[in-house]
CSV table of C-alpha atoms in Angstrom, one decimal:
chain,number,residue,atom,x,y,z
A,1,MET,CA,17.0,-9.2,18.9
A,2,SER,CA,13.7,-7.5,19.8
A,3,LYS,CA,12.3,-4.9,17.5
A,4,LYS,CA,12.2,-1.3,18.6
A,5,VAL,CA,8.9,0.4,18.5
A,6,MET,CA,8.1,4.1,19.1
A,7,ILE,CA,4.6,5.3,19.9
A,8,VAL,CA,3.9,9.0,19.5
A,9,ASP,CA,0.6,10.4,20.8
A,10,ASP,CA,-0.4,13.4,22.8
A,11,ASP,CA,-2.8,11.2,24.8
A,12,LYS,CA,-0.5,9.8,27.6
A,13,SER,CA,-2.9,7.0,28.4
A,14,ILE,CA,-2.6,5.6,24.9
A,15,VAL,CA,1.2,5.8,24.9
A,16,GLU,CA,1.3,4.0,28.2
A,17,LEU,CA,-1.2,1.4,27.2
A,18,VAL,CA,0.6,0.6,23.9
A,19,GLN,CA,3.9,0.4,25.8
A,20,ILE,CA,2.5,-2.1,28.2
A,21,VAL,CA,0.9,-4.2,25.5
A,22,LEU,CA,3.9,-4.3,23.2
A,23,LYS,CA,6.4,-4.8,26.1
A,24,ARG,CA,4.5,-7.9,27.2
A,25,LYS,CA,5.0,-9.3,23.7
A,26,GLY,CA,8.8,-8.7,23.8
A,27,TYR,CA,9.1,-5.5,21.9
A,28,GLU,CA,11.4,-2.7,23.1
A,29,VAL,CA,9.0,0.2,23.3
A,30,TYR,CA,9.6,4.0,23.5
A,31,GLY,CA,7.0,6.7,23.9
A,32,ALA,CA,6.8,10.3,22.9
A,33,PHE,CA,4.0,12.6,24.0
A,34,GLY,CA,3.9,14.7,20.9
A,35,GLY,CA,5.6,15.5,17.6
A,36,GLU,CA,8.3,17.7,18.9
A,37,GLU,CA,9.3,15.2,21.5
A,38,CYS,CA,9.4,12.5,18.8
A,39,ILE,CA,11.7,14.6,16.6
A,40,LYS,CA,14.0,15.3,19.5
A,41,SER,CA,14.4,11.8,20.7
A,42,ILE,CA,14.0,9.5,17.7
A,43,GLY,CA,17.6,9.9,16.5
A,44,GLY,CA,18.9,8.3,19.7
A,45,ILE,CA,16.3,5.5,19.6
A,46,ASN,CA,16.4,4.6,15.9
A,47,PRO,CA,13.1,2.6,16.0
A,48,ASP,CA,12.2,-0.1,13.5
A,49,ILE,CA,8.5,0.7,13.7
A,50,LEU,CA,6.9,4.1,14.4
A,51,ILE,CA,3.3,4.3,15.5
A,52,MET,CA,2.2,7.9,14.8
A,53,ASP,CA,-0.9,9.7,15.9
A,54,VAL,CA,-2.1,12.2,13.3
A,55,MET,CA,-4.0,14.8,15.4
A,56,MET,CA,-1.6,16.3,18.0
A,57,PRO,CA,-1.7,19.8,19.3
A,58,ASP,CA,2.0,20.7,18.7
A,59,MET,CA,2.2,19.4,15.2
A,60,ASN,CA,0.2,16.8,13.2
A,61,GLY,CA,1.7,13.4,12.6
A,62,TRP,CA,2.2,14.0,8.8
A,63,GLU,CA,4.3,17.1,9.6
A,64,VAL,CA,6.4,15.0,11.9
A,65,LEU,CA,6.9,12.5,9.2
A,66,LYS,CA,7.8,15.2,6.7
A,67,LYS,CA,10.5,16.5,9.1
A,68,LEU,CA,11.8,13.0,9.7
A,69,LYS,CA,12.0,12.6,5.9
A,70,GLU,CA,13.9,15.8,5.5
A,71,ASP,CA,16.3,14.7,8.2
A,72,GLY,CA,16.9,11.4,6.4
A,73,ILE,CA,15.5,9.4,9.3
A,74,LEU,CA,12.3,8.1,7.8
A,75,GLU,CA,14.0,5.9,5.1
A,76,HIS,CA,14.6,3.1,7.6
A,77,ILE,CA,11.4,3.2,9.6
A,78,LYS,CA,8.1,1.5,9.0
A,79,VAL,CA,5.2,3.7,9.9
A,80,ILE,CA,1.7,2.9,11.3
A,81,MET,CA,-0.6,6.0,11.3
A,82,LEU,CA,-3.1,6.1,14.1
A,83,THR,CA,-6.0,8.4,13.7
A,84,VAL,CA,-9.6,9.3,14.3
A,85,VAL,CA,-9.6,11.1,10.9
A,86,LYS,CA,-10.4,8.7,8.1
A,87,GLU,CA,-9.9,11.3,5.3
A,88,PRO,CA,-6.3,12.1,4.5
A,89,PHE,CA,-4.3,15.2,4.4
A,90,GLU,CA,-3.8,15.1,0.7
A,91,GLU,CA,-0.9,17.5,0.7
A,92,TYR,CA,1.2,14.8,2.3
A,93,SER,CA,0.6,12.2,-0.5
A,94,ASP,CA,4.3,12.0,-1.1
A,95,LEU,CA,4.7,10.4,2.3
A,96,SER,CA,2.3,7.6,1.6
A,97,PRO,CA,5.1,5.1,0.5
A,98,TYR,CA,6.4,5.2,4.1
A,99,VAL,CA,3.1,4.5,5.8
A,100,LEU,CA,2.5,0.8,5.7
A,101,ASP,CA,-0.5,0.6,7.9
A,102,TYR,CA,-3.3,3.0,8.8
A,103,ILE,CA,-5.3,2.2,11.9
A,104,THR,CA,-8.5,4.2,12.7
A,105,LYS,CA,-9.3,5.0,16.3
A,106,PRO,CA,-11.0,3.7,18.3
A,107,CYS,CA,-9.0,0.5,17.9
A,108,SER,CA,-8.2,-2.5,20.0
A,109,ASN,CA,-4.9,-3.7,21.5
A,110,GLU,CA,-5.1,-6.5,19.0
A,111,ASP,CA,-5.3,-4.1,16.0
A,112,ILE,CA,-2.1,-2.5,17.2
A,113,LEU,CA,-0.4,-5.8,18.0
A,114,GLU,CA,-1.4,-7.2,14.6
A,115,GLY,CA,-0.1,-4.2,12.7
A,116,VAL,CA,3.2,-4.2,14.7
A,117,LYS,CA,3.6,-7.9,14.2
A,118,ARG,CA,3.2,-7.7,10.5
A,119,LEU,CA,5.6,-4.9,10.0
A,120,SER,CA,8.2,-6.4,12.4
A,121,GLU,CA,8.3,-9.5,10.1
A,122,LEU,CA,9.3,-7.3,7.1
B,1,MET,CA,-5.0,-7.3,-14.1
B,2,THR,CA,-3.6,-4.5,-12.1
B,3,ILE,CA,-4.2,-4.0,-8.3
B,4,GLY,CA,-3.1,-0.5,-7.2
B,5,THR,CA,-3.0,0.7,-3.6
B,6,SER,CA,-1.3,3.1,-1.3
B,7,THR,CA,-1.6,4.0,2.4
B,8,GLY,CA,-3.3,1.2,4.4
B,9,GLY,CA,-3.2,-1.2,1.4
B,10,LEU,CA,-0.9,-3.8,2.8
B,11,ASN,CA,-3.5,-5.6,4.9
B,12,ILE,CA,-6.0,-5.5,2.0
B,13,LEU,CA,-3.5,-7.0,-0.4
B,14,HIS,CA,-3.0,-9.8,2.1
B,15,GLU,CA,-6.7,-10.3,2.1
B,16,ILE,CA,-7.1,-10.5,-1.7
B,17,ILE,CA,-4.0,-12.0,-3.3
B,18,PRO,CA,-3.8,-15.3,-1.3
B,19,ARG,CA,-7.3,-16.1,-2.5
B,20,PHE,CA,-6.0,-16.8,-6.0
B,21,HIS,CA,-5.1,-20.4,-6.2
B,22,LYS,CA,-4.5,-20.6,-9.9
B,23,LEU,CA,-4.4,-18.2,-12.8
B,24,ASP,CA,-3.8,-19.8,-16.2
B,25,SER,CA,-4.2,-16.9,-18.6
B,26,TYR,CA,-3.9,-13.8,-16.4
B,27,VAL,CA,-1.2,-12.1,-14.5
B,28,ILE,CA,-1.6,-9.8,-11.5
B,29,PHE,CA,0.4,-6.6,-11.4
B,30,ILE,CA,0.6,-5.2,-7.9
B,31,ILE,CA,1.4,-1.5,-7.2
B,32,GLN,CA,1.7,-0.7,-3.5
B,33,HIS,CA,3.3,2.7,-2.9
B,34,THR,CA,6.2,1.8,-0.7
B,35,THR,CA,10.0,2.4,-0.4
B,36,GLN,CA,13.0,0.4,-1.6
B,37,GLU,CA,13.9,-0.4,2.0
B,38,VAL,CA,10.9,-2.5,2.7
B,39,GLU,CA,9.8,-3.8,-0.7
B,40,ASP,CA,11.8,-7.0,-0.8
B,41,PRO,CA,10.6,-8.4,2.6
B,42,LEU,CA,7.1,-7.2,1.7
B,43,ILE,CA,7.2,-9.2,-1.5
B,44,GLU,CA,8.7,-12.2,0.3
B,45,GLN,CA,5.9,-12.0,2.9
B,46,LEU,CA,3.2,-11.9,0.3
B,47,ASP,CA,4.8,-14.7,-1.8
B,48,GLU,CA,5.0,-17.0,1.2
B,49,LYS,CA,1.3,-16.5,1.9
B,50,CYS,CA,0.1,-16.9,-1.7
B,51,HIS,CA,-0.6,-20.0,-3.9
B,52,ILE,CA,0.6,-18.1,-7.0
B,53,ARG,CA,4.1,-16.8,-7.1
B,54,VAL,CA,4.6,-13.1,-6.3
B,55,LYS,CA,7.8,-11.8,-7.9
B,56,LYS,CA,9.5,-8.5,-8.0
B,57,ALA,CA,9.2,-7.0,-11.5
B,58,GLY,CA,12.4,-6.2,-13.3
B,59,HIS,CA,13.2,-4.2,-16.4
B,60,GLY,CA,12.8,-6.4,-19.5
B,61,MET,CA,11.3,-9.2,-17.5
B,62,HIS,CA,9.0,-11.4,-19.6
B,63,ILE,CA,5.5,-11.8,-18.2
B,64,GLU,CA,4.4,-15.4,-17.5
B,65,PRO,CA,0.7,-16.0,-17.0
B,66,GLY,CA,-0.2,-17.3,-13.6
B,67,ASN,CA,2.2,-15.1,-11.6
B,68,ALA,CA,1.9,-11.9,-9.7
B,69,TYR,CA,4.4,-9.1,-10.3
B,70,PHE,CA,5.1,-6.5,-7.7
B,71,LEU,CA,6.3,-3.3,-9.3
B,72,PRO,CA,9.4,-1.9,-7.6
B,73,ALA,CA,9.6,1.4,-5.7
B,74,ASP,CA,11.1,4.5,-7.4
B,75,TYR,CA,10.5,3.5,-11.0
B,76,HIS,CA,7.6,4.1,-13.2
B,77,ALA,CA,6.5,1.0,-15.1
B,78,GLY,CA,4.8,0.0,-18.2
B,79,VAL,CA,4.1,-3.1,-20.3
B,80,GLU,CA,5.2,-3.6,-23.9
B,81,GLU,CA,5.0,-6.4,-26.5
B,82,GLN,CA,7.9,-7.6,-28.6
B,83,ASP,CA,7.9,-10.7,-30.8
B,84,GLY,CA,4.7,-11.9,-29.3
B,85,ARG,CA,6.0,-11.7,-25.7
B,86,VAL,CA,4.9,-9.1,-23.1
B,87,SER,CA,7.6,-7.6,-20.9
B,88,ILE,CA,7.9,-5.0,-18.2
B,89,ARG,CA,9.6,-1.7,-18.8
B,90,LEU,CA,10.9,0.2,-15.8
B,91,TYR,CA,12.1,3.8,-16.1
B,92,GLU,CA,13.0,6.8,-14.0
B,93,GLY,CA,11.2,10.0,-14.4
B,94,THR,CA,9.4,12.7,-12.5
B,95,LYS,CA,6.9,11.6,-10.0
B,96,VAL,CA,3.3,11.6,-11.1
B,97,ASN,CA,0.7,12.3,-8.4
B,98,PHE,CA,3.7,12.7,-6.0
B,99,VAL,CA,4.6,9.0,-6.4
B,100,ARG,CA,6.7,6.6,-8.5
B,101,PRO,CA,5.6,4.1,-9.6
B,102,SER,CA,2.4,5.9,-10.5
B,103,ILE,CA,-0.7,3.6,-10.7
B,104,ASP,CA,-2.1,6.0,-13.4
B,105,VAL,CA,1.0,5.6,-15.6
B,106,PHE,CA,1.1,1.8,-15.3
B,107,MET,CA,-2.7,1.3,-15.8
B,108,GLU,CA,-2.6,3.5,-18.9
B,109,SER,CA,0.1,1.3,-20.3
B,110,VAL,CA,-1.9,-1.8,-19.5
B,111,ALA,CA,-5.1,-0.3,-21.0
B,112,LYS,CA,-3.2,0.4,-24.2
B,113,LEU,CA,-1.7,-3.1,-24.6
B,114,PHE,CA,-4.4,-5.4,-23.1
B,115,ARG,CA,-7.4,-3.3,-24.1
B,116,GLU,CA,-10.7,-5.1,-23.2
B,117,ASN,CA,-8.8,-7.9,-21.5
B,118,ALA,CA,-7.5,-5.5,-18.8
B,119,ILE,CA,-8.9,-5.5,-15.2
B,120,GLY,CA,-8.2,-2.5,-12.9
B,121,VAL,CA,-8.6,-2.7,-9.2
B,122,LEU,CA,-8.1,0.4,-7.0
B,123,LEU,CA,-7.8,0.0,-3.2
B,124,THR,CA,-7.3,2.3,-0.3
B,125,GLY,CA,-4.9,5.2,-0.5
B,126,MET,CA,-4.2,8.9,-0.2
B,127,GLY,CA,-4.3,11.2,-3.1
B,128,ARG,CA,-5.8,10.6,-6.5
B,129,ASP,CA,-3.3,8.2,-8.1
B,130,GLY,CA,-5.1,5.4,-10.1
B,131,ALA,CA,-8.2,7.4,-11.0
B,132,GLN,CA,-7.0,8.3,-14.5
B,133,GLY,CA,-5.6,4.8,-15.0
B,134,MET,CA,-8.9,3.2,-14.1
B,135,LYS,CA,-10.5,5.6,-16.6
B,136,ALA,CA,-8.1,4.5,-19.3
B,137,ILE,CA,-8.9,0.8,-18.6
B,138,LYS,CA,-12.6,1.5,-18.7
B,139,GLU,CA,-12.3,3.4,-21.9
B,140,ALA,CA,-10.3,0.6,-23.5
B,141,GLY,CA,-13.2,-1.8,-22.8
B,142,GLY,CA,-11.7,-3.4,-19.6
B,143,ALA,CA,-13.3,-4.0,-16.2
B,144,THR,CA,-12.8,-1.8,-13.2
B,145,ILE,CA,-13.4,-2.4,-9.4
B,146,ALA,CA,-12.8,0.0,-6.5
B,147,GLN,CA,-12.7,-0.8,-2.8
B,148,ASN,CA,-15.8,0.5,-0.9
B,149,GLU,CA,-15.7,3.3,1.7
B,150,GLU,CA,-16.7,1.1,4.6
B,151,THR,CA,-13.6,-1.1,4.3
B,152,ALA,CA,-11.0,1.4,3.0
B,153,PRO,CA,-8.9,3.0,5.6
B,154,ILE,CA,-8.5,6.0,3.2
B,155,PHE,CA,-11.2,6.2,0.6
B,156,ARG,CA,-9.7,9.0,-1.4
B,157,MET,CA,-8.1,7.0,-4.2
B,158,PRO,CA,-11.1,4.8,-4.9
B,159,SER,CA,-13.5,7.7,-4.6
B,160,SER,CA,-11.4,9.7,-7.1
B,161,ALA,CA,-12.0,7.0,-9.6
B,162,ILE,CA,-15.7,6.6,-8.7
B,163,MET,CA,-16.1,10.4,-9.2
B,164,LEU,CA,-14.8,10.0,-12.8
B,165,GLY,CA,-17.6,7.6,-13.5
B,166,CYS,CA,-15.2,4.8,-14.6
B,167,VAL,CA,-15.8,2.2,-11.9
B,168,ASP,CA,-18.0,-0.9,-12.7
B,169,LYS,CA,-18.2,-2.2,-9.1
B,170,VAL,CA,-17.5,-0.8,-5.7
B,171,LEU,CA,-16.9,-3.7,-3.3
B,172,PRO,CA,-15.3,-4.8,0.0
B,173,PRO,CA,-12.0,-6.9,-0.3
B,174,GLN,CA,-13.7,-10.2,0.3
B,175,GLU,CA,-16.0,-9.6,-2.7
B,176,ILE,CA,-13.3,-8.2,-5.0
B,177,PHE,CA,-11.7,-11.6,-5.5
B,178,THR,CA,-15.1,-13.2,-6.4
B,179,GLU,CA,-15.8,-10.4,-8.8
B,180,ILE,CA,-12.4,-10.8,-10.5
B,181,MET,CA,-13.0,-14.5,-10.9
B,182,ASP,CA,-16.5,-13.9,-12.4
B,183,ILE,CA,-15.0,-11.5,-14.9
B,184,ILE,CA,-12.3,-13.9,-15.9
B,185,ASN,CA,-14.8,-16.8,-16.1
B,186,LYS,CA,-17.2,-14.8,-18.3
B,187,ARG,CA,-14.3,-14.0,-20.6
B,188,GLY,CA,-13.7,-17.8,-20.9
B,189,GLY,CA,-10.4,-17.7,-19.1
B,190,THR,CA,-9.1,-19.1,-15.8
């Protein structure tokens, strides 16, 4: 059974590109164009892997994870953070156990694929 | 030796641990902040890739040199000696630095027991966990290594230790293994 991956980014071109790249490799991929859309739709998708952009205009990626944790959804999801910001939001340190990979933009399709492949094997 | 890491550390662990082909007199304790849901497959994945065995640490488990022990999520951990044998102690308790197991808590225990034979390695991660533990190892006469900024996805944990002035070497992952082996060889171990 193919793994479900959800990509959350306010940049539509990134969401669409990642969807194409991962679908070609056999993953079932869902996109959300922002944090609020992710929170609304993730319950019905139940992804194995969540690729989360940090800097989004509606809410930052760490806030989204915090909400998912409060809702009990995060426990079963492996998270890859995708960001241009190398320094962390320290107030979200308690979320660090859920984030298994941290990819800094700009990144290649291979970086994303490698991260998803590794987490999908867990 | 203790290798502690958090966010972004999984890839770095995969870069360092498989390089160890044989450890006769040392053990590796691995602390990767993670959750109970993923730790077992994560340990299996690492074990399959490594020459040395990577085992999940259990309460009361006796330490056997030559192995790596992955400390489980949601428990603090320490080492203790009884009747000449070193074993792992796991216990619940309030989170330290927002996490459990805390690298600080475990490294302080390692420093107390292994003293100048301890080696502390701190890799990428959010927050400041590990800085005080590295300081404890340094003050006990042990050796300390932190991942460098260029290769750390999140430099905060290594930089927190560096700011305390307790880090001997700041290195990229590929050089961390070499440095550890140099330290072990200089001490006359393998």
